[in-house]
Amino acid sequence: MLHCLKKLAGGMALMLMLALPALAAESNCITCHKKVTPNIVKDFLEGEMGKSGSVDCFHCHGKEHQSAKDVAKVTMPTEKTCKQCHTKEHDQYASGKHALAWVAMDAMPTNKIQPHAYIQGMKGCGGCHKVGIRDEKSRDEGRYGSPCNSCHTRHKFSKAEAKKPEACRTCHMGFDHPQWEMWSNSKHGSIYQMEGDTGRAPTCQTCHMGDGDHNVMTSWGFLALRLPEEDAEWMGYRVTILKGLGVLDAAGKPTPRLDLVKAGKVARLTKEEWQASRDKMVGVCSKCHSASYAKTSLGNADKMIKEADKLMAEAITIVADLYDKGIIKPQKGQPAYPDLLTFYDTRTPIEQTLYVMFLEHRMRAFQGAFHMNPDYVTWYGLAEMQKDLVDIKADAAAMIRESGHKK
């Protein structure tokens, strides 16, 4: 009798499991959206959540939206929505740099004058920086876009998809951070493309998300700046760059922007923090290479940053001298010093060259080194920086000459 009851219970459990996907497929949301947005329904039902039947549309979008007449009542999911089931992954993400991506939207001094569609409409910077956590005001201004679906595209939310390096390339490409181009044309990327995802070639996830860890951090940070620096010569270059970023004023004293650098974790502000990330990366590299080779390779990339910083600091000093001479006038309320964060909104050609030198060419010189792409380091990076410096020197000399200013 007991045997029969166990068999009956097992059969009922199996029937229930088989019935769950059908229950999800017959929900009011899916019945309607099969007609309105059929591909969204298809993606959802092909994903693990849809297949399990344990998650329905209302778990993420609420229950207030029931017809075409009340679409405005639909709840748009956030990272907190995902946390209800994926607490570990959420907390890892929240402690990493991706969660801080939206900080840059407030840190950039000229973002406030950009078109709404560019930022909140997700057609420019906002389209990638939505991987960061936004406050309620920002969400009210732009309701679409959730951090988690930056990698786990809605509504399938595939883990297998997010584990592929192609998932990263929408954001990590192009002008200021072409990591996709660097990696895909490196020897690592070439092996991946020739053999497929065999595990032999490291991908973005291999190096930056080991064992699925959603805490994505690098030793140098986006700006490739760290404090303190034991190399006095290099520290001098770095101070000049920090002045150009407005983190230090012309006298070398910290400004309120230092708080934004801290909040966004775009630089490393303690030796211990930098070393912890470096040790972690050496451990990753040592799975394929010897530890000595990994340390040497990464150390040579560090030296490339110093070479780039030397050129960058000289260029900033030249433009700063034009401010000091009164040849370039500061905008009202702004310091008499070049501001690298004004980007394409700078007012003079020489400052445009300086901005491109910093955000495009310096980035390529050092990022190419860490992504094992010598061509990016050389021709797209260091060579372009040297050209920029020549142009800046020539433009500065012409501006001084035209102004009648005596040397």
mmCIF file of C-alpha atoms in Angstrom:
data_model
loop_
_atom_site.group_PDB
_atom_site.id
_atom_site.type_symbol
_atom_site.label_atom_id
_atom_site.label_comp_id
_atom_site.label_asym_id
_atom_site.label_seq_id
_atom_site.Cartn_x
_atom_site.Cartn_y
_atom_site.Cartn_z
ATOM 1 C CA MET A 1 0.000 0.000 0.000
ATOM 2 C CA LEU A 2 2.804 2.413 0.963
ATOM 3 C CA HIS A 3 4.592 1.556 -2.278
ATOM 4 C CA CYS A 4 1.467 2.401 -4.275
ATOM 5 C CA LEU A 5 1.016 5.732 -2.494
ATOM 6 C CA LYS A 6 4.641 6.707 -3.195
ATOM 7 C CA LYS A 7 4.198 5.765 -6.825
ATOM 8 C CA LEU A 8 0.976 7.777 -7.051
ATOM 9 C CA ALA A 9 2.609 10.829 -5.394
ATOM 10 C CA GLY A 10 5.570 10.625 -7.778
ATOM 11 C CA GLY A 11 3.235 10.429 -10.752
ATOM 12 C CA MET A 12 1.225 13.429 -9.556
ATOM 13 C CA ALA A 13 4.445 15.448 -9.041
ATOM 14 C CA LEU A 14 5.568 14.592 -12.564
ATOM 15 C CA MET A 15 2.183 15.618 -13.973
ATOM 16 C CA LEU A 16 2.374 18.905 -12.076
ATOM 17 C CA MET A 17 5.857 19.647 -13.400
ATOM 18 C CA LEU A 18 4.730 18.927 -16.938
ATOM 19 C CA ALA A 19 1.685 21.102 -16.471
ATOM 20 C CA LEU A 20 3.551 24.176 -15.169
ATOM 21 C CA PRO A 21 4.837 25.413 -18.556
ATOM 22 C CA ALA A 22 1.342 25.032 -19.942
ATOM 23 C CA LEU A 23 -0.036 27.088 -17.070
ATOM 24 C CA ALA A 24 2.428 29.879 -17.871
ATOM 25 C CA ALA A 25 1.580 29.664 -21.562
ATOM 26 C CA GLU A 26 -2.123 30.085 -20.776
ATOM 27 C CA SER A 27 -1.728 33.163 -18.560
ATOM 28 C CA ASN A 28 -3.685 36.270 -19.518
ATOM 29 C CA CYS A 29 -0.458 38.113 -20.327
ATOM 30 C CA ILE A 30 0.768 35.492 -22.771
ATOM 31 C CA THR A 31 -2.633 35.006 -24.408
ATOM 32 C CA CYS A 32 -2.721 38.709 -25.246
ATOM 33 C CA HIS A 33 0.959 39.225 -26.033
ATOM 34 C CA LYS A 34 0.996 36.311 -28.457
ATOM 35 C CA LYS A 35 -0.892 38.717 -30.719
ATOM 36 C CA VAL A 36 0.762 41.995 -29.705
ATOM 37 C CA THR A 37 4.435 41.017 -29.220
ATOM 38 C CA PRO A 38 4.738 37.389 -30.391
ATOM 39 C CA ASN A 39 8.537 37.277 -30.422
ATOM 40 C CA ILE A 40 8.721 38.435 -26.811
ATOM 41 C CA VAL A 41 6.438 35.560 -25.832
ATOM 42 C CA LYS A 42 8.537 33.164 -27.898
ATOM 43 C CA ASP A 43 11.751 34.325 -26.186
ATOM 44 C CA PHE A 44 10.205 34.010 -22.747
ATOM 45 C CA LEU A 45 8.845 30.518 -23.319
ATOM 46 C CA GLU A 46 12.201 29.360 -24.728
ATOM 47 C CA GLY A 47 14.071 30.668 -21.680
ATOM 48 C CA GLU A 48 14.607 28.801 -18.451
ATOM 49 C CA MET A 49 12.061 30.877 -16.534
ATOM 50 C CA GLY A 50 9.387 30.302 -19.133
ATOM 51 C CA LYS A 51 10.158 26.591 -19.385
ATOM 52 C CA SER A 52 10.007 26.101 -15.631
ATOM 53 C CA GLY A 53 6.547 27.598 -15.355
ATOM 54 C CA SER A 54 7.513 29.008 -11.976
ATOM 55 C CA VAL A 55 7.811 32.585 -13.280
ATOM 56 C CA ASP A 56 5.054 34.455 -15.040
ATOM 57 C CA CYS A 57 4.973 37.944 -16.527
ATOM 58 C CA PHE A 58 3.437 39.531 -13.421
ATOM 59 C CA HIS A 59 6.423 38.501 -11.274
ATOM 60 C CA CYS A 60 8.477 41.136 -13.098
ATOM 61 C CA HIS A 61 5.840 43.501 -14.463
ATOM 62 C CA GLY A 62 3.222 43.543 -11.720
ATOM 63 C CA LYS A 63 -0.508 42.910 -12.001
ATOM 64 C CA GLU A 64 -1.914 46.407 -12.548
ATOM 65 C CA HIS A 65 -1.558 46.327 -16.339
ATOM 66 C CA GLN A 66 -4.409 44.143 -17.622
ATOM 67 C CA SER A 67 -5.294 45.554 -21.040
ATOM 68 C CA ALA A 68 -4.138 47.836 -23.851
ATOM 69 C CA LYS A 69 -5.899 50.704 -22.100
ATOM 70 C CA ASP A 70 -3.696 50.667 -18.986
ATOM 71 C CA VAL A 71 -0.239 49.992 -20.419
ATOM 72 C CA ALA A 72 1.159 52.904 -18.388
ATOM 73 C CA LYS A 73 0.529 50.884 -15.232
ATOM 74 C CA VAL A 74 2.997 48.157 -16.153
ATOM 75 C CA THR A 75 5.948 47.841 -13.755
ATOM 76 C CA MET A 76 9.365 47.919 -15.401
ATOM 77 C CA PRO A 77 11.850 45.544 -13.746
ATOM 78 C CA THR A 78 15.056 46.697 -12.096
ATOM 79 C CA GLU A 79 18.036 44.891 -10.652
ATOM 80 C CA LYS A 80 16.017 44.556 -7.439
ATOM 81 C CA THR A 81 13.424 42.551 -9.345
ATOM 82 C CA CYS A 82 16.084 40.023 -10.328
ATOM 83 C CA LYS A 83 17.488 39.973 -6.803
ATOM 84 C CA GLN A 84 14.331 38.252 -5.542
ATOM 85 C CA CYS A 85 15.569 35.019 -7.100
ATOM 86 C CA HIS A 86 19.222 35.739 -7.894
ATOM 87 C CA THR A 87 20.493 37.225 -4.651
ATOM 88 C CA LYS A 88 24.098 36.033 -4.937
ATOM 89 C CA GLU A 89 24.538 37.290 -8.477
ATOM 90 C CA HIS A 90 22.865 40.600 -7.640
ATOM 91 C CA ASP A 91 25.098 41.219 -4.640
ATOM 92 C CA GLN A 92 28.211 40.374 -6.644
ATOM 93 C CA TYR A 93 27.100 42.770 -9.367
ATOM 94 C CA ALA A 94 26.287 45.491 -6.835
ATOM 95 C CA SER A 95 29.849 45.413 -5.490
ATOM 96 C CA GLY A 96 31.440 45.684 -8.962
ATOM 97 C CA LYS A 97 32.015 48.467 -11.468
ATOM 98 C CA HIS A 98 29.062 47.679 -13.740
ATOM 99 C CA ALA A 99 26.664 48.682 -10.966
ATOM 100 C CA LEU A 100 28.367 52.088 -10.858
ATOM 101 C CA ALA A 101 28.110 52.807 -14.572
ATOM 102 C CA TRP A 102 25.357 55.399 -14.207
ATOM 103 C CA VAL A 103 27.574 57.495 -11.903
ATOM 104 C CA ALA A 104 29.340 58.712 -15.047
ATOM 105 C CA MET A 105 26.099 60.272 -16.273
ATOM 106 C CA ASP A 106 26.197 62.662 -13.333
ATOM 107 C CA ALA A 107 29.967 63.060 -13.350
ATOM 108 C CA MET A 108 30.306 64.325 -16.921
ATOM 109 C CA PRO A 109 29.920 68.125 -16.674
ATOM 110 C CA THR A 110 28.312 68.591 -20.107
ATOM 111 C CA ASN A 111 25.869 65.672 -20.061
ATOM 112 C CA LYS A 112 23.158 68.015 -18.822
ATOM 113 C CA ILE A 113 23.190 69.824 -22.172
ATOM 114 C CA GLN A 114 22.942 66.651 -24.260
ATOM 115 C CA PRO A 115 19.624 65.618 -25.859
ATOM 116 C CA HIS A 116 17.281 63.635 -23.616
ATOM 117 C CA ALA A 117 17.262 60.793 -26.161
ATOM 118 C CA TYR A 118 21.040 60.605 -25.928
ATOM 119 C CA ILE A 119 21.091 59.876 -22.207
ATOM 120 C CA GLN A 120 17.682 58.827 -20.889
ATOM 121 C CA GLY A 121 16.412 57.673 -24.277
ATOM 122 C CA MET A 122 19.287 55.185 -24.358
ATOM 123 C CA LYS A 123 20.393 56.251 -27.859
ATOM 124 C CA GLY A 124 23.822 57.404 -26.717
ATOM 125 C CA CYS A 125 25.795 57.018 -23.485
ATOM 126 C CA GLY A 126 22.701 55.884 -21.595
ATOM 127 C CA GLY A 127 22.315 52.840 -23.833
ATOM 128 C CA CYS A 128 25.372 51.231 -22.280
ATOM 129 C CA HIS A 129 25.533 52.977 -18.933
ATOM 130 C CA LYS A 130 22.089 51.604 -18.033
ATOM 131 C CA VAL A 131 24.034 48.581 -16.803
ATOM 132 C CA GLY A 132 24.491 50.752 -13.711
ATOM 133 C CA ILE A 133 22.009 51.257 -10.881
ATOM 134 C CA ARG A 134 19.823 54.331 -11.424
ATOM 135 C CA ASP A 135 18.006 56.352 -8.816
ATOM 136 C CA GLU A 136 14.245 56.882 -8.936
ATOM 137 C CA LYS A 137 14.516 60.281 -10.637
ATOM 138 C CA SER A 138 16.571 58.840 -13.487
ATOM 139 C CA ARG A 139 14.146 55.961 -13.848
ATOM 140 C CA ASP A 140 11.224 58.364 -14.057
ATOM 141 C CA GLU A 141 12.978 60.229 -16.852
ATOM 142 C CA GLY A 142 13.727 57.040 -18.776
ATOM 143 C CA ARG A 143 11.570 54.051 -17.891
ATOM 144 C CA TYR A 144 13.216 51.494 -20.160
ATOM 145 C CA GLY A 145 16.494 49.716 -19.605
ATOM 146 C CA SER A 146 17.488 47.412 -16.767
ATOM 147 C CA PRO A 147 21.034 46.453 -15.720
ATOM 148 C CA CYS A 148 20.630 42.683 -15.892
ATOM 149 C CA ASN A 149 19.213 42.603 -19.411
ATOM 150 C CA SER A 150 22.311 44.399 -20.659
ATOM 151 C CA CYS A 151 23.940 40.954 -20.693
ATOM 152 C CA HIS A 152 20.990 38.557 -20.267
ATOM 153 C CA THR A 153 18.884 39.969 -23.077
ATOM 154 C CA ARG A 154 15.167 40.098 -22.436
ATOM 155 C CA HIS A 155 12.960 38.097 -22.382
ATOM 156 C CA LYS A 156 14.970 34.916 -22.733
ATOM 157 C CA PHE A 157 17.532 35.939 -20.099
ATOM 158 C CA SER A 158 19.849 33.192 -21.257
ATOM 159 C CA LYS A 159 22.803 32.288 -19.059
ATOM 160 C CA ALA A 160 24.482 30.567 -22.017
ATOM 161 C CA GLU A 161 24.128 33.726 -24.091
ATOM 162 C CA ALA A 162 25.575 35.965 -21.377
ATOM 163 C CA LYS A 163 28.592 33.652 -21.014
ATOM 164 C CA LYS A 164 29.693 34.325 -24.603
ATOM 165 C CA PRO A 165 32.129 37.179 -25.315
ATOM 166 C CA GLU A 166 29.797 38.484 -28.018
ATOM 167 C CA ALA A 167 27.440 39.536 -25.225
ATOM 168 C CA CYS A 168 29.988 42.180 -24.185
ATOM 169 C CA ARG A 169 30.707 43.780 -27.529
ATOM 170 C CA THR A 170 27.721 46.135 -27.775
ATOM 171 C CA CYS A 171 29.268 48.330 -25.084
ATOM 172 C CA HIS A 172 32.932 47.370 -25.021
ATOM 173 C CA MET A 173 33.770 48.564 -28.512
ATOM 174 C CA GLY A 174 34.363 51.720 -30.477
ATOM 175 C CA PHE A 175 35.851 55.100 -29.705
ATOM 176 C CA ASP A 176 37.022 55.125 -26.093
ATOM 177 C CA HIS A 177 37.127 51.457 -25.119
ATOM 178 C CA PRO A 178 37.398 49.065 -28.091
ATOM 179 C CA GLN A 179 38.067 46.001 -25.982
ATOM 180 C CA TRP A 180 36.027 43.836 -28.358
ATOM 181 C CA GLU A 181 38.153 44.814 -31.348
ATOM 182 C CA MET A 182 41.362 44.447 -29.341
ATOM 183 C CA TRP A 183 40.488 41.013 -27.974
ATOM 184 C CA SER A 184 38.863 39.581 -31.107
ATOM 185 C CA ASN A 185 41.946 40.465 -33.182
ATOM 186 C CA SER A 186 44.428 39.295 -30.559
ATOM 187 C CA LYS A 187 45.799 35.757 -30.548
ATOM 188 C CA HIS A 188 43.266 34.860 -27.853
ATOM 189 C CA GLY A 189 40.379 36.096 -29.981
ATOM 190 C CA SER A 190 41.766 34.522 -33.135
ATOM 191 C CA ILE A 191 41.903 31.078 -31.497
ATOM 192 C CA TYR A 192 38.324 31.549 -30.265
ATOM 193 C CA GLN A 193 37.126 32.368 -33.770
ATOM 194 C CA MET A 194 39.032 29.497 -35.367
ATOM 195 C CA GLU A 195 38.138 26.797 -32.833
ATOM 196 C CA GLY A 196 34.932 28.067 -31.298
ATOM 197 C CA ASP A 197 34.289 28.216 -27.574
ATOM 198 C CA THR A 198 36.418 25.204 -26.700
ATOM 199 C CA GLY A 199 37.838 26.736 -23.533
ATOM 200 C CA ARG A 200 41.327 26.949 -24.963
ATOM 201 C CA ALA A 201 41.184 30.702 -25.586
ATOM 202 C CA PRO A 202 40.222 33.035 -22.731
ATOM 203 C CA THR A 203 37.136 35.174 -23.298
ATOM 204 C CA CYS A 204 35.927 38.334 -21.556
ATOM 205 C CA GLN A 205 34.153 36.171 -19.001
ATOM 206 C CA THR A 206 37.226 33.996 -18.389
ATOM 207 C CA CYS A 207 39.304 36.959 -17.265
ATOM 208 C CA HIS A 208 36.695 39.278 -15.785
ATOM 209 C CA MET A 209 33.952 36.952 -14.504
ATOM 210 C CA GLY A 210 35.749 33.849 -13.310
ATOM 211 C CA ASP A 211 33.390 31.105 -12.093
ATOM 212 C CA GLY A 212 30.451 33.344 -12.993
ATOM 213 C CA ASP A 213 31.368 36.020 -10.446
ATOM 214 C CA HIS A 214 29.323 39.120 -11.338
ATOM 215 C CA ASN A 215 31.763 41.415 -9.518
ATOM 216 C CA VAL A 216 33.592 42.881 -12.498
ATOM 217 C CA MET A 217 36.632 44.945 -11.505
ATOM 218 C CA THR A 218 40.075 45.645 -12.947
ATOM 219 C CA SER A 219 43.262 46.641 -11.170
ATOM 220 C CA TRP A 220 43.686 49.980 -12.954
ATOM 221 C CA GLY A 221 40.102 51.092 -13.379
ATOM 222 C CA PHE A 222 38.708 52.901 -16.415
ATOM 223 C CA LEU A 223 41.063 55.874 -16.129
ATOM 224 C CA ALA A 224 44.242 53.819 -15.540
ATOM 225 C CA LEU A 225 45.058 55.958 -12.522
ATOM 226 C CA ARG A 226 46.119 54.883 -9.061
ATOM 227 C CA LEU A 227 47.237 56.603 -5.902
ATOM 228 C CA PRO A 228 49.709 56.601 -4.337
ATOM 229 C CA GLU A 229 52.484 56.011 -6.886
ATOM 230 C CA GLU A 230 55.975 55.108 -5.694
ATOM 231 C CA ASP A 231 57.586 56.129 -9.013
ATOM 232 C CA ALA A 232 58.090 59.885 -8.482
ATOM 233 C CA GLU A 233 58.431 60.658 -12.207
ATOM 234 C CA TRP A 234 55.228 58.799 -13.014
ATOM 235 C CA MET A 235 53.450 60.436 -10.081
ATOM 236 C CA GLY A 236 54.285 63.811 -11.612
ATOM 237 C CA TYR A 237 52.603 62.827 -14.876
ATOM 238 C CA ARG A 238 49.635 61.494 -12.968
ATOM 239 C CA VAL A 239 49.136 64.697 -10.978
ATOM 240 C CA THR A 240 48.966 66.646 -14.236
ATOM 241 C CA ILE A 241 46.367 64.247 -15.627
ATOM 242 C CA LEU A 242 44.327 64.481 -12.428
ATOM 243 C CA LYS A 243 44.381 68.260 -12.816
ATOM 244 C CA GLY A 244 43.162 67.849 -16.379
ATOM 245 C CA LEU A 245 40.314 65.691 -15.095
ATOM 246 C CA GLY A 246 39.413 68.335 -12.533
ATOM 247 C CA VAL A 247 40.028 65.910 -9.689
ATOM 248 C CA LEU A 248 42.817 68.197 -8.507
ATOM 249 C CA ASP A 249 42.753 71.953 -8.987
ATOM 250 C CA ALA A 250 45.587 73.894 -10.641
ATOM 251 C CA ALA A 251 47.365 74.063 -7.264
ATOM 252 C CA GLY A 252 47.135 70.291 -6.834
ATOM 253 C CA LYS A 253 44.432 70.301 -4.162
ATOM 254 C CA PRO A 254 41.485 67.840 -4.282
ATOM 255 C CA THR A 255 38.183 69.088 -5.719
ATOM 256 C CA PRO A 256 34.619 67.716 -5.318
ATOM 257 C CA ARG A 257 35.246 65.574 -8.397
ATOM 258 C CA LEU A 258 37.425 63.340 -6.268
ATOM 259 C CA ASP A 259 34.222 62.170 -4.585
ATOM 260 C CA LEU A 260 32.822 61.196 -8.001
ATOM 261 C CA VAL A 261 35.990 59.231 -8.776
ATOM 262 C CA LYS A 262 35.558 57.398 -5.491
ATOM 263 C CA ALA A 263 31.848 56.817 -6.065
ATOM 264 C CA GLY A 264 32.427 55.453 -9.565
ATOM 265 C CA LYS A 265 35.557 53.458 -8.645
ATOM 266 C CA VAL A 266 37.143 54.589 -11.915
ATOM 267 C CA ALA A 267 40.585 54.825 -10.269
ATOM 268 C CA ARG A 268 42.390 52.886 -7.564
ATOM 269 C CA LEU A 269 42.988 54.962 -4.462
ATOM 270 C CA THR A 270 44.944 52.538 -2.297
ATOM 271 C CA LYS A 271 47.889 50.298 -3.044
ATOM 272 C CA GLU A 272 46.094 47.361 -1.412
ATOM 273 C CA GLU A 273 43.018 47.719 -3.615
ATOM 274 C CA TRP A 274 45.120 47.778 -6.773
ATOM 275 C CA GLN A 275 47.271 44.827 -5.666
ATOM 276 C CA ALA A 276 44.271 42.654 -4.773
ATOM 277 C CA SER A 277 42.857 43.004 -8.299
ATOM 278 C CA ARG A 278 46.275 42.406 -9.856
ATOM 279 C CA ASP A 279 46.845 39.245 -7.813
ATOM 280 C CA LYS A 280 43.437 37.984 -8.898
ATOM 281 C CA MET A 281 44.310 38.562 -12.566
ATOM 282 C CA VAL A 282 47.688 36.849 -12.207
ATOM 283 C CA GLY A 283 45.778 33.868 -10.860
ATOM 284 C CA VAL A 284 43.541 33.853 -13.927
ATOM 285 C CA CYS A 285 46.464 34.112 -16.358
ATOM 286 C CA SER A 286 48.374 31.394 -14.492
ATOM 287 C CA LYS A 287 45.780 28.800 -15.454
ATOM 288 C CA CYS A 288 47.358 28.825 -18.930
ATOM 289 C CA HIS A 289 50.710 30.579 -18.458
ATOM 290 C CA SER A 290 53.402 30.512 -15.816
ATOM 291 C CA ALA A 291 53.000 33.045 -13.034
ATOM 292 C CA SER A 292 56.300 34.684 -14.001
ATOM 293 C CA TYR A 293 55.133 35.122 -17.602
ATOM 294 C CA ALA A 294 51.811 36.588 -16.439
ATOM 295 C CA LYS A 295 53.504 39.065 -14.093
ATOM 296 C CA THR A 296 55.988 40.112 -16.794
ATOM 297 C CA SER A 297 53.261 40.602 -19.396
ATOM 298 C CA LEU A 298 51.041 42.597 -17.068
ATOM 299 C CA GLY A 299 54.048 44.580 -15.848
ATOM 300 C CA ASN A 300 54.933 45.549 -19.412
ATOM 301 C CA ALA A 301 51.360 46.759 -19.879
ATOM 302 C CA ASP A 302 51.799 48.883 -16.745
ATOM 303 C CA LYS A 303 54.863 50.454 -18.347
ATOM 304 C CA MET A 304 52.800 51.309 -21.417
ATOM 305 C CA ILE A 305 50.520 53.379 -19.195
ATOM 306 C CA LYS A 306 53.533 55.355 -17.990
ATOM 307 C CA GLU A 307 54.684 56.010 -21.566
ATOM 308 C CA ALA A 308 51.186 57.191 -22.505
ATOM 309 C CA ASP A 309 50.951 59.321 -19.363
ATOM 310 C CA LYS A 310 54.239 61.057 -20.199
ATOM 311 C CA LEU A 311 52.879 62.237 -23.550
ATOM 312 C CA MET A 312 49.492 63.105 -22.063
ATOM 313 C CA ALA A 313 50.957 65.199 -19.252
ATOM 314 C CA GLU A 314 53.096 67.203 -21.675
ATOM 315 C CA ALA A 315 50.074 67.946 -23.848
ATOM 316 C CA ILE A 316 47.949 69.050 -20.880
ATOM 317 C CA THR A 317 50.748 71.331 -19.653
ATOM 318 C CA ILE A 318 50.969 73.034 -23.054
ATOM 319 C CA VAL A 319 47.227 73.759 -23.178
ATOM 320 C CA ALA A 320 47.211 74.826 -19.517
ATOM 321 C CA ASP A 321 49.910 77.365 -20.399
ATOM 322 C CA LEU A 322 47.528 78.943 -22.927
ATOM 323 C CA TYR A 323 45.011 79.426 -20.136
ATOM 324 C CA ASP A 324 47.728 80.845 -17.910
ATOM 325 C CA LYS A 325 48.670 83.355 -20.617
ATOM 326 C CA GLY A 326 45.027 84.349 -21.052
ATOM 327 C CA ILE A 327 44.977 83.168 -24.682
ATOM 328 C CA ILE A 328 42.205 80.669 -23.889
ATOM 329 C CA LYS A 329 39.569 82.223 -21.669
ATOM 330 C CA PRO A 330 37.796 79.983 -19.149
ATOM 331 C CA GLN A 331 34.027 79.723 -19.269
ATOM 332 C CA LYS A 332 32.163 81.612 -16.584
ATOM 333 C CA GLY A 333 32.501 79.900 -13.233
ATOM 334 C CA GLN A 334 35.074 77.407 -14.542
ATOM 335 C CA PRO A 335 38.767 77.211 -13.579
ATOM 336 C CA ALA A 336 41.418 78.494 -15.966
ATOM 337 C CA TYR A 337 42.597 74.998 -16.865
ATOM 338 C CA PRO A 338 41.748 72.484 -19.612
ATOM 339 C CA ASP A 339 38.942 70.096 -18.652
ATOM 340 C CA LEU A 340 39.270 66.648 -20.234
ATOM 341 C CA LEU A 341 35.735 65.740 -19.193
ATOM 342 C CA THR A 342 34.080 68.356 -21.392
ATOM 343 C CA PHE A 343 34.790 66.025 -24.326
ATOM 344 C CA TYR A 344 33.263 67.160 -27.646
ATOM 345 C CA ASP A 345 31.902 70.320 -26.017
ATOM 346 C CA THR A 346 35.306 71.989 -25.797
ATOM 347 C CA ARG A 347 35.472 75.396 -27.479
ATOM 348 C CA THR A 348 38.857 75.377 -29.232
ATOM 349 C CA PRO A 349 40.425 73.031 -31.787
ATOM 350 C CA ILE A 350 43.497 72.507 -29.614
ATOM 351 C CA GLU A 351 41.300 71.320 -26.730
ATOM 352 C CA GLN A 352 39.433 69.018 -29.112
ATOM 353 C CA THR A 353 42.763 67.424 -30.009
ATOM 354 C CA LEU A 354 43.604 67.109 -26.305
ATOM 355 C CA TYR A 355 40.270 65.424 -25.554
ATOM 356 C CA VAL A 356 40.690 62.900 -28.396
ATOM 357 C CA MET A 357 44.256 62.254 -27.278
ATOM 358 C CA PHE A 358 43.040 61.357 -23.814
ATOM 359 C CA LEU A 359 39.818 59.479 -24.408
ATOM 360 C CA GLU A 360 40.634 57.696 -27.646
ATOM 361 C CA HIS A 361 44.356 57.350 -28.151
ATOM 362 C CA ARG A 362 45.574 57.060 -24.547
ATOM 363 C CA MET A 363 42.859 54.498 -23.873
ATOM 364 C CA ARG A 364 43.948 52.410 -26.852
ATOM 365 C CA ALA A 365 47.620 52.603 -25.943
ATOM 366 C CA PHE A 366 47.120 51.044 -22.515
ATOM 367 C CA GLN A 367 43.986 48.921 -23.051
ATOM 368 C CA GLY A 368 45.542 47.312 -26.118
ATOM 369 C CA ALA A 369 48.492 46.287 -23.962
ATOM 370 C CA PHE A 370 46.280 44.426 -21.485
ATOM 371 C CA HIS A 371 44.219 42.819 -24.269
ATOM 372 C CA MET A 372 47.319 41.507 -26.033
ATOM 373 C CA ASN A 373 46.924 43.564 -29.209
ATOM 374 C CA PRO A 374 50.246 45.150 -30.243
ATOM 375 C CA ASP A 375 48.752 46.932 -33.259
ATOM 376 C CA TYR A 376 46.269 48.826 -31.090
ATOM 377 C CA VAL A 377 49.042 49.770 -28.678
ATOM 378 C CA THR A 378 51.259 51.067 -31.476
ATOM 379 C CA TRP A 379 49.315 52.484 -34.405
ATOM 380 C CA TYR A 380 45.949 53.273 -32.826
ATOM 381 C CA GLY A 381 47.461 54.312 -29.512
ATOM 382 C CA LEU A 382 51.017 55.532 -28.987
ATOM 383 C CA ALA A 383 51.641 56.705 -32.571
ATOM 384 C CA GLU A 384 48.414 58.717 -32.545
ATOM 385 C CA MET A 385 49.317 60.255 -29.193
ATOM 386 C CA GLN A 386 52.668 61.352 -30.595
ATOM 387 C CA LYS A 387 50.894 62.886 -33.590
ATOM 388 C CA ASP A 388 48.445 64.645 -31.255
ATOM 389 C CA LEU A 389 51.348 66.124 -29.297
ATOM 390 C CA VAL A 390 52.972 67.456 -32.478
ATOM 391 C CA ASP A 391 49.670 69.060 -33.514
ATOM 392 C CA ILE A 392 49.137 70.570 -30.060
ATOM 393 C CA LYS A 393 52.642 72.067 -30.023
ATOM 394 C CA ALA A 394 52.122 73.578 -33.488
ATOM 395 C CA ASP A 395 48.663 74.934 -32.639
ATOM 396 C CA ALA A 396 49.869 76.396 -29.336
ATOM 397 C CA ALA A 397 52.789 78.167 -31.044
ATOM 398 C CA ALA A 398 50.403 79.619 -33.638
ATOM 399 C CA MET A 399 47.940 80.787 -30.971
ATOM 400 C CA ILE A 400 50.708 82.481 -28.990
ATOM 401 C CA ARG A 401 52.036 84.133 -32.133
ATOM 402 C CA GLU A 402 48.594 85.360 -33.224
ATOM 403 C CA SER A 403 47.810 86.689 -29.761
ATOM 404 C CA GLY A 404 50.951 88.838 -29.740
ATOM 405 C CA HIS A 405 51.863 87.392 -26.369
ATOM 406 C CA LYS A 406 55.536 87.591 -25.600
ATOM 407 C CA LYS A 407 57.175 84.380 -24.450
#
